[in-house]
GROMACS .gro file of C-alpha atoms in nm:
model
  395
    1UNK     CA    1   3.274  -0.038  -1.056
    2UNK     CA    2   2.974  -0.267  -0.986
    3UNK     CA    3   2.665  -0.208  -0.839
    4UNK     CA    4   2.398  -0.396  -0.652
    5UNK     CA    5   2.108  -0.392  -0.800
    6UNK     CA    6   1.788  -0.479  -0.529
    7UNK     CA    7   1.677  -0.846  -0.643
    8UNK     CA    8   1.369  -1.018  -0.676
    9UNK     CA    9   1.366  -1.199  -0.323
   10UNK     CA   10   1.059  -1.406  -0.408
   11UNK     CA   11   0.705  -1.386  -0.483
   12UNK     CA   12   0.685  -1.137  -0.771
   13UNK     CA   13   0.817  -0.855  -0.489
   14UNK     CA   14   0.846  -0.536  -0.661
   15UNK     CA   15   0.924  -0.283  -0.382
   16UNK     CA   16   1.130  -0.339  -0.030
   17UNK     CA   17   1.248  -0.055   0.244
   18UNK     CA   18   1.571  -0.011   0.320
   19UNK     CA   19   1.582  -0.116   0.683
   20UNK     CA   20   1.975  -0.127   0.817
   21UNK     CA   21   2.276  -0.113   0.626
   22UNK     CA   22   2.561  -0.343   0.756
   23UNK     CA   23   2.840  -0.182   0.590
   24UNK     CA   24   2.994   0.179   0.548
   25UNK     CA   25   3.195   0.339   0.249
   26UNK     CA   26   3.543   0.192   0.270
   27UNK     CA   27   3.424  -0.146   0.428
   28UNK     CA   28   3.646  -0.447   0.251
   29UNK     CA   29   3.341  -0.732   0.179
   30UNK     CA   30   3.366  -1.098   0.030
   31UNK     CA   31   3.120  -1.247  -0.208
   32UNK     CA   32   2.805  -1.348   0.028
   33UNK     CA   33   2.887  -1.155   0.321
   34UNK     CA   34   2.560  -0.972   0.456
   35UNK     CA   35   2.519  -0.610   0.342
   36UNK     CA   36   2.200  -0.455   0.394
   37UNK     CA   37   1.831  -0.595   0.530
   38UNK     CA   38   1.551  -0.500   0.362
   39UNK     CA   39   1.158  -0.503   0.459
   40UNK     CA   40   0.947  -0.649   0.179
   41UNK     CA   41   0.583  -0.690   0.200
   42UNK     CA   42   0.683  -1.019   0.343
   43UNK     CA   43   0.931  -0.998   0.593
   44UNK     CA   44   1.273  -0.877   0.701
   45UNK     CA   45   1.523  -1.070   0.416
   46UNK     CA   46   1.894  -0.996   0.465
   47UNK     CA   47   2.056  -0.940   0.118
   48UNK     CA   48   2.443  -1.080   0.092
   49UNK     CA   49   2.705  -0.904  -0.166
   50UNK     CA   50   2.732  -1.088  -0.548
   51UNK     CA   51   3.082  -0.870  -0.524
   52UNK     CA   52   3.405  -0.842  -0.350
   53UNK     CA   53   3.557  -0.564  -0.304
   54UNK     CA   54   3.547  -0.235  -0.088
   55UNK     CA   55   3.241  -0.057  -0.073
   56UNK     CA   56   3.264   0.319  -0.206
   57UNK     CA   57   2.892   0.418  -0.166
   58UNK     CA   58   2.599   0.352  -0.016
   59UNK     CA   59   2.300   0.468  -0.293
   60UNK     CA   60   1.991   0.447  -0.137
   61UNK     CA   61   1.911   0.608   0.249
   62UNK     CA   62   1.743   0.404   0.544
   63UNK     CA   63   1.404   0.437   0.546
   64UNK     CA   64   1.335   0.485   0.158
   65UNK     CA   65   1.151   0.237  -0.051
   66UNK     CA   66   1.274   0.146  -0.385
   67UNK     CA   67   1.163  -0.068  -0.665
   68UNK     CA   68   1.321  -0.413  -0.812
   69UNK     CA   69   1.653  -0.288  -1.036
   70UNK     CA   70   1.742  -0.013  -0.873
   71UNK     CA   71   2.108   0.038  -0.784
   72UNK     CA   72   2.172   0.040  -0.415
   73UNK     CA   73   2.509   0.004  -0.307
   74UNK     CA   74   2.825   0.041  -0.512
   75UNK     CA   75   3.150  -0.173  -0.459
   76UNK     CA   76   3.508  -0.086  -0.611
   77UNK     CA   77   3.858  -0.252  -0.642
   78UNK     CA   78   3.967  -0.232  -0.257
   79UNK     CA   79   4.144   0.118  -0.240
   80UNK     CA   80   3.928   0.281  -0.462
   81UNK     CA   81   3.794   0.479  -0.163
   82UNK     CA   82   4.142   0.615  -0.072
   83UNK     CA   83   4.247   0.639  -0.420
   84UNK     CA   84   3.956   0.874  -0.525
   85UNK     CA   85   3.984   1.079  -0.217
   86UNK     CA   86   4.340   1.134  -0.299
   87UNK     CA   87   4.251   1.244  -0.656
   88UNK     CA   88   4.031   1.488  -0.572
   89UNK     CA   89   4.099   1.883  -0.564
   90UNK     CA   90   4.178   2.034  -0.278
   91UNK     CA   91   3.867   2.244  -0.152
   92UNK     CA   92   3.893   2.613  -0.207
   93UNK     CA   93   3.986   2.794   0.136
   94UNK     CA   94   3.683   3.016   0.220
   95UNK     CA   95   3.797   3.338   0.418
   96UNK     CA   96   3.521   3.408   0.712
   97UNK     CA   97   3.358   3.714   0.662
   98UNK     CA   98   3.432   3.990   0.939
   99UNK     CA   99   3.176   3.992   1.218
  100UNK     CA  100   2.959   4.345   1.128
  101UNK     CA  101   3.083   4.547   1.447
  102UNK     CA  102   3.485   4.448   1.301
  103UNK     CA  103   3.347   4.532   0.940
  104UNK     CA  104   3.226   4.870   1.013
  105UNK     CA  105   3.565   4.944   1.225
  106UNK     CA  106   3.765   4.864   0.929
  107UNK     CA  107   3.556   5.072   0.672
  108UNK     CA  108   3.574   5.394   0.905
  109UNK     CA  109   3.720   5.695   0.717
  110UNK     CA  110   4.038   5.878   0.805
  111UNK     CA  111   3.974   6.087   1.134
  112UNK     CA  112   3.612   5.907   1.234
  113UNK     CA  113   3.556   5.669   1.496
  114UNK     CA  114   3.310   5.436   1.441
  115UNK     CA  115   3.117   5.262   1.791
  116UNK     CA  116   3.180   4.850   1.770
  117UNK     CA  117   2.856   4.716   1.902
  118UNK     CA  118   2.853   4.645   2.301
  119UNK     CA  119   3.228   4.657   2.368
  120UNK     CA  120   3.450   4.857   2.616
  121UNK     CA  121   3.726   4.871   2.417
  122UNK     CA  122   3.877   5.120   2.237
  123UNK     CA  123   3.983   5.110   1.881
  124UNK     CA  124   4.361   5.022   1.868
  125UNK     CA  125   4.553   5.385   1.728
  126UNK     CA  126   4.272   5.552   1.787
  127UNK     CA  127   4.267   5.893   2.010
  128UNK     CA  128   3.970   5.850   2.323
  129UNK     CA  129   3.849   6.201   2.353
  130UNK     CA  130   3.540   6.324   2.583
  131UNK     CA  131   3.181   6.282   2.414
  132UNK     CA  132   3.400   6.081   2.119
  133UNK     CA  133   3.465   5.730   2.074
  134UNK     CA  134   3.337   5.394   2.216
  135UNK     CA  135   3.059   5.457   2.422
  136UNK     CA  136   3.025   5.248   2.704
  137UNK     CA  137   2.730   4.981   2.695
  138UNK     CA  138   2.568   4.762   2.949
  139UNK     CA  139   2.458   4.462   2.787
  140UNK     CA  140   2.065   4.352   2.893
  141UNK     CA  141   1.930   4.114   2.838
  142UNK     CA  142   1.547   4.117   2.750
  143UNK     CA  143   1.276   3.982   3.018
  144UNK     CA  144   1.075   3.705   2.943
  145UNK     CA  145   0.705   3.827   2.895
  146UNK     CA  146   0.584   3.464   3.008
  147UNK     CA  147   0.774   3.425   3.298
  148UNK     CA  148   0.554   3.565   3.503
  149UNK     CA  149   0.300   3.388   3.338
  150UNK     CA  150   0.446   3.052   3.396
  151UNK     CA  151   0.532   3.087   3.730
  152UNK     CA  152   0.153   3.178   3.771
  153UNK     CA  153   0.026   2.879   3.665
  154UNK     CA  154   0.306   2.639   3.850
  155UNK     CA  155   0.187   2.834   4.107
  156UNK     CA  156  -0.218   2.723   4.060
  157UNK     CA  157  -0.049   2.356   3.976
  158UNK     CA  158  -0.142   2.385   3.637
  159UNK     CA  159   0.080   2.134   3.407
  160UNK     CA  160   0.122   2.300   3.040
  161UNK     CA  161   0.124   2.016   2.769
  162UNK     CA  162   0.194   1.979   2.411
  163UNK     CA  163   0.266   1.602   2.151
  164UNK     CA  164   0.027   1.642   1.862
  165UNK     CA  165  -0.409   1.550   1.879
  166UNK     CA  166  -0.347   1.295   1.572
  167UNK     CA  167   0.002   1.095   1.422
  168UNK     CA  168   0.018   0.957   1.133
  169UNK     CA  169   0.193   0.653   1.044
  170UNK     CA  170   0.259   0.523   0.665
  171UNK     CA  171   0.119   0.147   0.571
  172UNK     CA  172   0.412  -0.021   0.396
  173UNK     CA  173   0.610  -0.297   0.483
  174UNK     CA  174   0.409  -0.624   0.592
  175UNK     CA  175   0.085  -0.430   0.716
  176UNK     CA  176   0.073  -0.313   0.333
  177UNK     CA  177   0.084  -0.679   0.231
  178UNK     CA  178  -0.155  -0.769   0.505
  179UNK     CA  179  -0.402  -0.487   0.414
  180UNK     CA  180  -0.420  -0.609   0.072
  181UNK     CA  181  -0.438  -0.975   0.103
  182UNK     CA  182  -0.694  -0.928   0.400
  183UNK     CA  183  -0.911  -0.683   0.164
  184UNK     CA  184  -0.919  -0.917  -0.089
  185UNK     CA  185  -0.965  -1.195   0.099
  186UNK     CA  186  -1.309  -1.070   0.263
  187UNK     CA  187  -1.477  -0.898  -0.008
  188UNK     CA  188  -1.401  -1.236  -0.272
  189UNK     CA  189  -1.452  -1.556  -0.042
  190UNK     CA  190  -1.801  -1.535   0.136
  191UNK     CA  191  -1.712  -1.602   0.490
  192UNK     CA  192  -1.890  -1.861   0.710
  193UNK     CA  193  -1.828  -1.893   1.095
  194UNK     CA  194  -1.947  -2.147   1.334
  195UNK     CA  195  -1.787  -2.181   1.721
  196UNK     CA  196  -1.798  -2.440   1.982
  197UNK     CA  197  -1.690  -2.438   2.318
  198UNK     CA  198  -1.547  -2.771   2.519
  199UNK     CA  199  -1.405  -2.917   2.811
  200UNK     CA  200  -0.986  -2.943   2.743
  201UNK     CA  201  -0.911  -3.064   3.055
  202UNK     CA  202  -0.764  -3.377   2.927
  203UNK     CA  203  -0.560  -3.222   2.674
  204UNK     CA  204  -0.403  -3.017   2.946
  205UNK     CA  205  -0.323  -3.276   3.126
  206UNK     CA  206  -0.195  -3.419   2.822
  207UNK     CA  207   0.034  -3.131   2.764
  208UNK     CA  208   0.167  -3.154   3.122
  209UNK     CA  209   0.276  -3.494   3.070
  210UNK     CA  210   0.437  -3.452   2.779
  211UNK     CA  211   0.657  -3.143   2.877
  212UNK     CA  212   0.760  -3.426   3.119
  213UNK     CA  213   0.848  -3.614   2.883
  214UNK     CA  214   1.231  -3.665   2.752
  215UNK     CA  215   1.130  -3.619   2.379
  216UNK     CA  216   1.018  -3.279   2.484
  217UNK     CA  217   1.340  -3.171   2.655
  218UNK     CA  218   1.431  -2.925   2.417
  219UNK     CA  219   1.121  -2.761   2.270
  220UNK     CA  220   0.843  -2.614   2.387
  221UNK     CA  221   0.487  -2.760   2.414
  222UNK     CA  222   0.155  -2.604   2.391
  223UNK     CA  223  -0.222  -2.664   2.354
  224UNK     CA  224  -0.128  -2.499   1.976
  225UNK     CA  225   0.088  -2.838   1.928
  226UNK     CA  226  -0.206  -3.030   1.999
  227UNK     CA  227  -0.442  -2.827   1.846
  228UNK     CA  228  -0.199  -2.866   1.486
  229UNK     CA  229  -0.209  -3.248   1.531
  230UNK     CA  230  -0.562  -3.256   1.568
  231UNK     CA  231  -0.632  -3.080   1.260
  232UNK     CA  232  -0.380  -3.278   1.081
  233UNK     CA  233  -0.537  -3.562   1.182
  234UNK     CA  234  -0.902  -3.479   1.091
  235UNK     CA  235  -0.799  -3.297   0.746
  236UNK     CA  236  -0.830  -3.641   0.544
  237UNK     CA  237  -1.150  -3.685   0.652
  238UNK     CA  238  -1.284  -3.345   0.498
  239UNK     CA  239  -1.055  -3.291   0.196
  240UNK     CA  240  -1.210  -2.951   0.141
  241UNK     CA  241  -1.079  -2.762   0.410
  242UNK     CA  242  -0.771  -2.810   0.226
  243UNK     CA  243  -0.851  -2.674  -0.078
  244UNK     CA  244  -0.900  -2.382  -0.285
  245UNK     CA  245  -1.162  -2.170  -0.485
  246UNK     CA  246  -1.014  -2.101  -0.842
  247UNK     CA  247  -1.277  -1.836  -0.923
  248UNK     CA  248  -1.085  -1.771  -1.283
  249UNK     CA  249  -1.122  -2.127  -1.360
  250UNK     CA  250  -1.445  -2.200  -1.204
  251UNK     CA  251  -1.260  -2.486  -0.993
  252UNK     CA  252  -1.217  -2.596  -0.649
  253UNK     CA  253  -0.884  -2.678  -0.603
  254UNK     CA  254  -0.765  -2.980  -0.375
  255UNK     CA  255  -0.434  -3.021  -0.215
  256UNK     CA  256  -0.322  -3.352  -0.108
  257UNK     CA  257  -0.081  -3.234   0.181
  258UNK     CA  258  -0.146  -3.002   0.408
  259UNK     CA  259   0.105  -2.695   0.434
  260UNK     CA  260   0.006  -2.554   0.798
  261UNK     CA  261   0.022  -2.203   0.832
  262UNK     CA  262   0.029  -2.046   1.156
  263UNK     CA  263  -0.034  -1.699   1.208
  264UNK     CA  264   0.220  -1.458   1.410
  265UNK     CA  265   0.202  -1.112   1.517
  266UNK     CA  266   0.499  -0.983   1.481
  267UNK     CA  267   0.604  -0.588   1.529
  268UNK     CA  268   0.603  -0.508   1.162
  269UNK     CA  269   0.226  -0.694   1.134
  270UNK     CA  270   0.100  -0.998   1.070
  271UNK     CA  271   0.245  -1.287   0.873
  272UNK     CA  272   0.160  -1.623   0.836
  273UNK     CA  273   0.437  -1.869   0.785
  274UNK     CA  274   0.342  -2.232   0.730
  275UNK     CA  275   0.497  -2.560   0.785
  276UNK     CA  276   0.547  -2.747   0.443
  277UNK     CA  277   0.411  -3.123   0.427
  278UNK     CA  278   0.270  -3.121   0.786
  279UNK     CA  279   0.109  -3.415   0.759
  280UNK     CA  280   0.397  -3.606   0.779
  281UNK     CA  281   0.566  -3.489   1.061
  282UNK     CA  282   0.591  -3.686   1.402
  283UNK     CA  283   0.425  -3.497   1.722
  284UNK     CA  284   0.798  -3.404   1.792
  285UNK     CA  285   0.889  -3.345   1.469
  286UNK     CA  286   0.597  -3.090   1.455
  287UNK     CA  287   0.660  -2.942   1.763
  288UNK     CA  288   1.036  -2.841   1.681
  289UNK     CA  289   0.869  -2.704   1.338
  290UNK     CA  290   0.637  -2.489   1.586
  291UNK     CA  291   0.947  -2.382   1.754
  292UNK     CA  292   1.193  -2.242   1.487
  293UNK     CA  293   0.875  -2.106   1.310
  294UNK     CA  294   0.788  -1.904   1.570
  295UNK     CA  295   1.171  -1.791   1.703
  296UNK     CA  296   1.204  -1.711   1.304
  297UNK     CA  297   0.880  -1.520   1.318
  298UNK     CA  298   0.951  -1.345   1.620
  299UNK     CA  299   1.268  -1.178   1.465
  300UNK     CA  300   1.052  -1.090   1.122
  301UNK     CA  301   1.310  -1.311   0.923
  302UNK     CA  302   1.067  -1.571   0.773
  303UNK     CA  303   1.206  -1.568   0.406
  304UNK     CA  304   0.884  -1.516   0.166
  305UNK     CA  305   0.933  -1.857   0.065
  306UNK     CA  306   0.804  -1.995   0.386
  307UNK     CA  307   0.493  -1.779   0.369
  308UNK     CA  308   0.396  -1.927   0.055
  309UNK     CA  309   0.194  -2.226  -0.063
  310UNK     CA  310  -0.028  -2.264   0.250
  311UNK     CA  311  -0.289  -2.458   0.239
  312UNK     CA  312  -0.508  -2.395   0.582
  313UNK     CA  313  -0.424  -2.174   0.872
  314UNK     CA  314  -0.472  -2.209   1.235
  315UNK     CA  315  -0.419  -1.853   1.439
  316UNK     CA  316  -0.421  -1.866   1.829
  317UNK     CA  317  -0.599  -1.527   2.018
  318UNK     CA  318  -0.613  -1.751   2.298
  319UNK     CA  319  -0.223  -1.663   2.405
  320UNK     CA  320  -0.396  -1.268   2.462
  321UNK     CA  321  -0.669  -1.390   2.711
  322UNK     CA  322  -0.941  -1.371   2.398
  323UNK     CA  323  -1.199  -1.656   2.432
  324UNK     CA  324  -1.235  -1.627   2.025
  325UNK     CA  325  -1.327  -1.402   1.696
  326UNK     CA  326  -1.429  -1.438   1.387
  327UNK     CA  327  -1.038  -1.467   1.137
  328UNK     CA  328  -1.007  -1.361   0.801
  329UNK     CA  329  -0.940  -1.712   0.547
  330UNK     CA  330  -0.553  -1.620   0.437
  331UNK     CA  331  -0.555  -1.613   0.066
  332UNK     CA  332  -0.522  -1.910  -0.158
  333UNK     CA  333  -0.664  -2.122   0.117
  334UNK     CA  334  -1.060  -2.209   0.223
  335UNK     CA  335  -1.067  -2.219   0.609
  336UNK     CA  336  -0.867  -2.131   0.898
  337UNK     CA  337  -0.911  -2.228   1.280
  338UNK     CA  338  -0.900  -1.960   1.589
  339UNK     CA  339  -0.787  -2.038   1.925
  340UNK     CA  340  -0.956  -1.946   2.206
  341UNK     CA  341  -0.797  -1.891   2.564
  342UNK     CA  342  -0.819  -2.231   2.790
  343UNK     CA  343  -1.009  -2.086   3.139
  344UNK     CA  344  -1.084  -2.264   3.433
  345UNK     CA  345  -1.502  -2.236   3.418
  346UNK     CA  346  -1.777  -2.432   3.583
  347UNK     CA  347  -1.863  -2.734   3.361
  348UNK     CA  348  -2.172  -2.974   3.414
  349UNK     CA  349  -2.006  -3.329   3.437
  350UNK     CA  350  -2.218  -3.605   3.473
  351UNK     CA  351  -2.516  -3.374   3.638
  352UNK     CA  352  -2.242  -3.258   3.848
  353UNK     CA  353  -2.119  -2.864   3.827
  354UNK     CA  354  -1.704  -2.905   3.883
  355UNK     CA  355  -1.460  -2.671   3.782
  356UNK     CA  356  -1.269  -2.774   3.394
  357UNK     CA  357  -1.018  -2.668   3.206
  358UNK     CA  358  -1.253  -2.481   2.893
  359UNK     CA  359  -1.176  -2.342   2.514
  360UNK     CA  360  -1.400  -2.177   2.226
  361UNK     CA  361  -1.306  -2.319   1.923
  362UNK     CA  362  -1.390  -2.084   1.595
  363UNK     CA  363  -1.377  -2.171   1.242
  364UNK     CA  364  -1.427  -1.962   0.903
  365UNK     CA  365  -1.458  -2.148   0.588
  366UNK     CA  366  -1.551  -2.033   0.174
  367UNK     CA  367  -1.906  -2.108   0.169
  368UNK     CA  368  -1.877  -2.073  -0.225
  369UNK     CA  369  -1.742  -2.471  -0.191
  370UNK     CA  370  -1.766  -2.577   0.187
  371UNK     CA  371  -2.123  -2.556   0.328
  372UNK     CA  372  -2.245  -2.616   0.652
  373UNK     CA  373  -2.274  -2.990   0.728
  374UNK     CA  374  -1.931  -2.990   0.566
  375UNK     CA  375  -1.757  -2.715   0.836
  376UNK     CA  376  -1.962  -2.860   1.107
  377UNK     CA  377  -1.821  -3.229   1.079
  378UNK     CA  378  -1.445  -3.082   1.038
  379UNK     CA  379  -1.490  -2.834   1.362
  380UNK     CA  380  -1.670  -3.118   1.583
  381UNK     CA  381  -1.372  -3.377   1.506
  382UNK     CA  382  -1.117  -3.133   1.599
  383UNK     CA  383  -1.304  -3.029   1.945
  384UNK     CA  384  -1.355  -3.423   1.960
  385UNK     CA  385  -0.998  -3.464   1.920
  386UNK     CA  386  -0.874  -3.190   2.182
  387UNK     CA  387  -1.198  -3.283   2.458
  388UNK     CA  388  -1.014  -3.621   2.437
  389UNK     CA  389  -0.681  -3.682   2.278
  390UNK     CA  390  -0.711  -4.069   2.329
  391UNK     CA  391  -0.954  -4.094   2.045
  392UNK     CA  392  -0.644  -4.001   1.777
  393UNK     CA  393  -0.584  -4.374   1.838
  394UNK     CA  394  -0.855  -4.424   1.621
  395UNK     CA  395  -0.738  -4.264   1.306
   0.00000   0.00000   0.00000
């Protein structure tokens, strides 16, 4: 009889949670058919069946964590679930002990009458003489000392209330991984941050036309589309923002394409999924990318895969109402972007005060290899780039 042992899903995992099992003992399964999802520090992976066969146990409970190896489900010839059940012993019938009141009736000596316990009837053969046998009982029932009480304070409108002053809630899952790689990420890569805030107005009235645009029919567009294509545009000019710090080796790493990473909250934490070889992607192209990694996201069913290998991050408060903050580099990269939430402000145009479209642009960068001049050119091309998408023309 095989069994399942839980897999290596990617990325040196050691540990997952048992999330949902989608089979039962006595379930018939094929090879590849879906059997269980599982919550790794990555994501939500579904795990399909190396057997066929009919599943005769289920090793390992929702909700319990187990390590790489360990057997979790077992699967047998199909049958083997009816075939052992038929095999087995009968259970032993267990007799019911008397109720006490019955006991003590049947234990009574020869000539004594014993009293069952609050009942009015009489032994059966048993002679009912005056001050002899069952004695008859009224049952009571005991008054509730707090009823009075109660109805006291309903009466003053008092509301009585109870759910705990403090929960606590185990880190495990993706906010494990995210604690971790967070931690690590602060207290190794000195973190820089400079901001700028611009007028957007054009770029919103770029995204307008687009979503009228045929192209677009079927996906969605967003300042975060334009946002990606700006930085994809500007990241050949400053090669370091796509690069990283090997502190082992003493050596700044450079990457040549740009894996975009995008950062999603999803209800079992954050991840950040990234779009492989962005730079070569079309504005459509990257905007269907955007799309199915988000939906993906959403449902916490990026594969680890996809969360690997980025290479520079953009994450987007602005969708909360945030105007900015200061993000956390992801590990393995050098810099990541924040977007702030486009409000309609006063703006000074031409000596003129008029109402624009306005963002806050933030961006954190390893000042071990990037310094200032360096973050500052990057972050003023990319605001350049979103004030007024007509200059991409130029690259």
């Amino acid at each position: 009889m095989p069994e399942f042992k839980l897999p290596d899903v990617g990325e040196g995992l050691t540990e997952a949670e048992i999330v949902t099992w989608r089979v039962k003992v006595g379930d018939i399964i094929a090879v590849n058919d879906i059997v269980v999802e599982i919550e790794t520090a990555k994501s939500i992976v579904e795990l399909p069946s190396p057997y066929a066969g009919e599943v005769t146990a289920l090793l390992v409970d929702e909700g319990e964590e187990v390590t790489v190896g360990t057997p979790i489900i077992a699967i047998g010839e199909p049958g083997a679930v009816a075939a052992a059940a038929a095999a087995a012993p009968p259970a032993p019938v267990e007799t019911p002990e008397p109720a006490d009141e019955e006991l003590a009736t049947r234990r009574a000596m020869p000539g004594e009458v014993r009293d069952p316990i609050d009942t009015n009837v009489p032994p059966t053969g048993q002679a009912t003489l005056v001050g002899y046998g069952p004695r008859q009982r009224e049952l009571k029932r005991r008054p509730r000392r707090r009823a009075a009480t109660d109805h006291a304070e309903q009466g003053r409108g008092r509301r009585r209330t109870s759910g705990p002053a403090e929960t606590r809630e185990p880190v495990k899952g993706v906010r494990k991984q995210m604690a971790a790689a967070m931690t690590t990420s602060a207290f190794t890569a000195p973190h820089a941050g400079e901001w700028i805030t611009i007028d957007v107005t054009r770029m919103v009235e770029l995204v307008e036309r687009l979503r009228a645009r045929h192209e677009f029919a079927e996906v969605k567009v967003s300042p975060l589309l334009v946002a990606a294509k700006a930085v994809l545009l500007a990241m050949p000019h400053h090669p370091l923002l796509n690069s990283w710090f090997d502190d082992a080796a003493q050596e700044v790493v450079v990457k040549r394409r740009v894996n975009l990473g995008i950062a999603a909250a999803t209800p079992r934490g954050l991840i950040v999924p990234n779009i492989k070889d962005a730079q070569d992607l079309s504005l459509v192209e990257l905007a269907q990318a955007l799309n199915e990694l988000t939906a993906v996201a959403r449902d916490g069913k990026t594969p680890p895969a996809d969360q690997a290998g980025g290479t520079f991050t953009i994450t987007n408060v602005g969708v909360f109402g945030v105007d900015g903050g200061t993000p956390i580099i992801n590990p393995g990269e050098s810099a990541i972007l924040c977007l702030g939430a486009i409000k309609r402000q006063p703006w000074v145009v031409d000596d003129q005060v008029v109402p624009r479209d306005v963002m806050t642009l933030a961006l954190s960068f390893d000042h071990r290899h990037i310094d200032g001049a360096t973050g500052s050119r990057f972050l003023a091309e990319v605001a350049g780039l979103l004030h007024d998408p007509s200059l991409a023309l130029l690259f």
